[in-house]
Amino acid sequence: MKFRKGRGRVEPEINFIPLIDVLLVILIFLMATTTYSKFAELKINLPTAEAEKQVEQTKTIQIAVSANGQYAINSETAVFGSPDEFAVLLRRAAAGDPEPMIVINADAQASHQAVVNVMEAARTAGYGKLTFATQTAGK
């Protein structure tokens, strides 16, 4: 039953232009009515101190370890037989300072045991502040 003779069937098509217009209006509406808020940040008021910072001058003990295992405390050669004897020399060099800074200047070719001897003597003497001196590659 074809009621229309001679005409072919016309496919319906969807016109997207009005759809795009409506979406554009909705987008403009959303942009105009949206409020942009920052995330809540944690606001902290830090306390202030009125006192001046005290400069703490701790005594430094320079310990040099040569490549052949010789030791020097503050540029004076130190001879000892055990870490306990070396600890006595460290206490003498500290001159009563309870916690001096011990700076170990070890040669790059010094044995690991030589440096460990210094660390053990510092532990025996009760000194916990140890640091190692290095030099930059340019020097």
mmCIF file of N, CA, C and O in Angstrom, residues 57-98:
data_model
loop_
_atom_site.group_PDB
_atom_site.id
_atom_site.type_symbol
_atom_site.label_atom_id
_atom_site.label_comp_id
_atom_site.label_asym_id
_atom_site.label_seq_id
_atom_site.Cartn_x
_atom_site.Cartn_y
_atom_site.Cartn_z
ATOM 1 N N GLN A 57 78.365 29.165 71.387
ATOM 2 C CA GLN A 57 79.703 28.891 70.896
ATOM 3 C C GLN A 57 80.199 27.615 71.545
ATOM 4 O O GLN A 57 80.590 27.604 72.704
ATOM 5 N N THR A 58 80.127 26.543 70.810
ATOM 6 C CA THR A 58 80.661 25.298 71.343
ATOM 7 C C THR A 58 82.104 25.165 70.894
ATOM 8 O O THR A 58 82.479 25.595 69.801
ATOM 9 N N LYS A 59 82.853 24.555 71.727
ATOM 10 C CA LYS A 59 84.264 24.346 71.417
ATOM 11 C C LYS A 59 84.368 23.286 70.337
ATOM 12 O O LYS A 59 83.692 22.277 70.371
ATOM 13 N N THR A 60 85.212 23.537 69.356
ATOM 14 C CA THR A 60 85.445 22.548 68.316
ATOM 15 C C THR A 60 86.821 21.933 68.507
ATOM 16 O O THR A 60 87.785 22.624 68.814
ATOM 17 N N ILE A 61 86.850 20.634 68.333
ATOM 18 C CA ILE A 61 88.111 19.902 68.413
ATOM 19 C C ILE A 61 88.388 19.352 67.017
ATOM 20 O O ILE A 61 87.606 18.566 66.487
ATOM 21 N N GLN A 62 89.477 19.800 66.430
ATOM 22 C CA GLN A 62 89.863 19.350 65.096
ATOM 23 C C GLN A 62 90.754 18.117 65.233
ATOM 24 O O GLN A 62 91.812 18.170 65.861
ATOM 25 N N ILE A 63 90.308 17.017 64.644
ATOM 26 C CA ILE A 63 91.094 15.786 64.680
ATOM 27 C C ILE A 63 91.493 15.450 63.252
ATOM 28 O O ILE A 63 90.636 15.310 62.377
ATOM 29 N N ALA A 64 92.783 15.335 63.023
ATOM 30 C CA ALA A 64 93.295 15.006 61.701
ATOM 31 C C ALA A 64 93.773 13.558 61.704
ATOM 32 O O ALA A 64 94.426 13.113 62.651
ATOM 33 N N VAL A 65 93.416 12.842 60.646
ATOM 34 C CA VAL A 65 93.846 11.455 60.480
ATOM 35 C C VAL A 65 94.570 11.387 59.152
ATOM 36 O O VAL A 65 93.989 11.654 58.093
ATOM 37 N N SER A 66 95.856 11.018 59.189
ATOM 38 C CA SER A 66 96.639 10.968 57.958
ATOM 39 C C SER A 66 96.467 9.619 57.274
ATOM 40 O O SER A 66 95.901 8.676 57.826
ATOM 41 N N ALA A 67 96.987 9.528 56.066
ATOM 42 C CA ALA A 67 96.855 8.303 55.276
ATOM 43 C C ALA A 67 97.616 7.140 55.908
ATOM 44 O O ALA A 67 97.218 5.982 55.762
ATOM 45 N N ASN A 68 98.690 7.437 56.639
ATOM 46 C CA ASN A 68 99.471 6.352 57.255
ATOM 47 C C ASN A 68 99.051 6.072 58.701
ATOM 48 O O ASN A 68 99.755 5.368 59.418
ATOM 49 N N GLY A 69 97.895 6.633 59.141
ATOM 50 C CA GLY A 69 97.353 6.285 60.445
ATOM 51 C C GLY A 69 97.816 7.146 61.601
ATOM 52 O O GLY A 69 97.638 6.766 62.752
ATOM 53 N N GLN A 70 98.419 8.287 61.344
ATOM 54 C CA GLN A 70 98.822 9.198 62.415
ATOM 55 C C GLN A 70 97.661 10.127 62.740
ATOM 56 O O GLN A 70 96.876 10.490 61.876
ATOM 57 N N TYR A 71 97.578 10.512 64.013
ATOM 58 C CA TYR A 71 96.485 11.352 64.489
ATOM 59 C C TYR A 71 97.040 12.664 65.021
ATOM 60 O O TYR A 71 98.162 12.719 65.538
ATOM 61 N N ALA A 72 96.218 13.718 64.906
ATOM 62 C CA ALA A 72 96.564 15.009 65.493
ATOM 63 C C ALA A 72 95.286 15.622 66.052
ATOM 64 O O ALA A 72 94.236 15.593 65.416
ATOM 65 N N ILE A 73 95.402 16.154 67.276
ATOM 66 C CA ILE A 73 94.279 16.842 67.910
ATOM 67 C C ILE A 73 94.635 18.313 67.973
ATOM 68 O O ILE A 73 95.613 18.700 68.618
ATOM 69 N N ASN A 74 93.834 19.145 67.310
ATOM 70 C CA ASN A 74 94.079 20.587 67.236
ATOM 71 C C ASN A 74 95.520 20.875 66.821
ATOM 72 O O ASN A 74 96.237 21.650 67.456
ATOM 73 N N SER A 75 95.965 20.229 65.768
ATOM 74 C CA SER A 75 97.287 20.388 65.150
ATOM 75 C C SER A 75 98.429 19.893 66.021
ATOM 76 O O SER A 75 99.592 20.208 65.762
ATOM 77 N N GLU A 76 98.153 19.151 67.069
ATOM 78 C CA GLU A 76 99.208 18.559 67.895
ATOM 79 C C GLU A 76 99.144 17.044 67.732
ATOM 80 O O GLU A 76 98.090 16.441 67.879
ATOM 81 N N THR A 77 100.283 16.425 67.459
ATOM 82 C CA THR A 77 100.332 14.992 67.240
ATOM 83 C C THR A 77 99.876 14.252 68.491
ATOM 84 O O THR A 77 100.262 14.587 69.610
ATOM 85 N N ALA A 78 99.036 13.238 68.286
ATOM 86 C CA ALA A 78 98.515 12.448 69.394
ATOM 87 C C ALA A 78 98.972 11.004 69.223
ATOM 88 O O ALA A 78 98.787 10.414 68.165
ATOM 89 N N VAL A 79 99.560 10.459 70.273
ATOM 90 C CA VAL A 79 99.994 9.066 70.260
ATOM 91 C C VAL A 79 99.225 8.341 71.352
ATOM 92 O O VAL A 79 99.173 8.788 72.496
ATOM 93 N N PHE A 80 98.612 7.224 70.997
ATOM 94 C CA PHE A 80 97.820 6.471 71.961
ATOM 95 C C PHE A 80 97.837 5.012 71.558
ATOM 96 O O PHE A 80 98.176 4.654 70.443
ATOM 97 N N GLY A 81 97.452 4.155 72.494
ATOM 98 C CA GLY A 81 97.452 2.721 72.242
ATOM 99 C C GLY A 81 96.054 2.146 72.075
ATOM 100 O O GLY A 81 95.879 1.125 71.415
ATOM 101 N N SER A 82 95.041 2.808 72.636
ATOM 102 C CA SER A 82 93.676 2.287 72.554
ATOM 103 C C SER A 82 92.705 3.462 72.460
ATOM 104 O O SER A 82 93.064 4.598 72.767
ATOM 105 N N PRO A 83 91.475 3.179 72.049
ATOM 106 C CA PRO A 83 90.475 4.264 72.001
ATOM 107 C C PRO A 83 90.226 4.890 73.372
ATOM 108 O O PRO A 83 89.889 6.075 73.459
ATOM 109 N N ASP A 84 90.403 4.128 74.461
ATOM 110 C CA ASP A 84 90.219 4.700 75.797
ATOM 111 C C ASP A 84 91.283 5.765 76.084
ATOM 112 O O ASP A 84 90.977 6.808 76.665
ATOM 113 N N GLU A 85 92.510 5.502 75.671
ATOM 114 C CA GLU A 85 93.576 6.500 75.854
ATOM 115 C C GLU A 85 93.312 7.725 74.981
ATOM 116 O O GLU A 85 93.580 8.863 75.393
ATOM 117 N N PHE A 86 92.787 7.487 73.790
ATOM 118 C CA PHE A 86 92.457 8.604 72.908
ATOM 119 C C PHE A 86 91.309 9.424 73.496
ATOM 120 O O PHE A 86 91.269 10.650 73.350
ATOM 121 N N ALA A 87 90.371 8.766 74.180
ATOM 122 C CA ALA A 87 89.262 9.472 74.826
ATOM 123 C C ALA A 87 89.786 10.417 75.908
ATOM 124 O O ALA A 87 89.264 11.517 76.084
ATOM 125 N N VAL A 88 90.819 9.988 76.636
ATOM 126 C CA VAL A 88 91.429 10.858 77.656
ATOM 127 C C VAL A 88 92.029 12.091 76.990
ATOM 128 O O VAL A 88 91.888 13.218 77.490
ATOM 129 N N LEU A 89 92.681 11.898 75.830
ATOM 130 C CA LEU A 89 93.254 13.034 75.107
ATOM 131 C C LEU A 89 92.146 13.980 74.615
ATOM 132 O O LEU A 89 92.322 15.206 74.627
ATOM 133 N N LEU A 90 91.008 13.421 74.202
ATOM 134 C CA LEU A 90 89.882 14.257 73.771
ATOM 135 C C LEU A 90 89.306 15.067 74.925
ATOM 136 O O LEU A 90 88.990 16.246 74.772
ATOM 137 N N ARG A 91 89.189 14.447 76.090
ATOM 138 C CA ARG A 91 88.682 15.179 77.265
ATOM 139 C C ARG A 91 89.630 16.309 77.643
ATOM 140 O O ARG A 91 89.196 17.394 78.032
ATOM 141 N N ARG A 92 90.908 16.053 77.520
ATOM 142 C CA ARG A 92 91.901 17.086 77.835
ATOM 143 C C ARG A 92 91.787 18.230 76.822
ATOM 144 O O ARG A 92 91.892 19.404 77.194
ATOM 145 N N ALA A 93 91.572 17.900 75.542
ATOM 146 C CA ALA A 93 91.448 18.934 74.512
ATOM 147 C C ALA A 93 90.149 19.723 74.667
ATOM 148 O O ALA A 93 90.083 20.893 74.299
ATOM 149 N N ALA A 94 89.108 19.095 75.213
ATOM 150 C CA ALA A 94 87.824 19.784 75.403
ATOM 151 C C ALA A 94 87.899 20.819 76.506
ATOM 152 O O ALA A 94 87.101 21.751 76.533
ATOM 153 N N ALA A 95 88.824 20.665 77.409
ATOM 154 C CA ALA A 95 89.049 21.625 78.495
ATOM 155 C C ALA A 95 87.776 21.893 79.283
ATOM 156 O O ALA A 95 87.420 23.030 79.554
ATOM 157 N N GLY A 96 87.070 20.841 79.649
ATOM 158 C CA GLY A 96 85.902 20.985 80.505
ATOM 159 C C GLY A 96 84.596 21.274 79.780
ATOM 160 O O GLY A 96 83.551 21.342 80.419
ATOM 161 N N ASP A 97 84.623 21.471 78.467
ATOM 162 C CA ASP A 97 83.375 21.684 77.732
ATOM 163 C C ASP A 97 82.608 20.365 77.705
ATOM 164 O O ASP A 97 83.133 19.341 77.298
ATOM 165 N N PRO A 98 81.338 20.354 78.148
ATOM 166 C CA PRO A 98 80.611 19.086 78.250
ATOM 167 C C PRO A 98 80.239 18.473 76.900
ATOM 168 O O PRO A 98 80.080 17.263 76.793
#
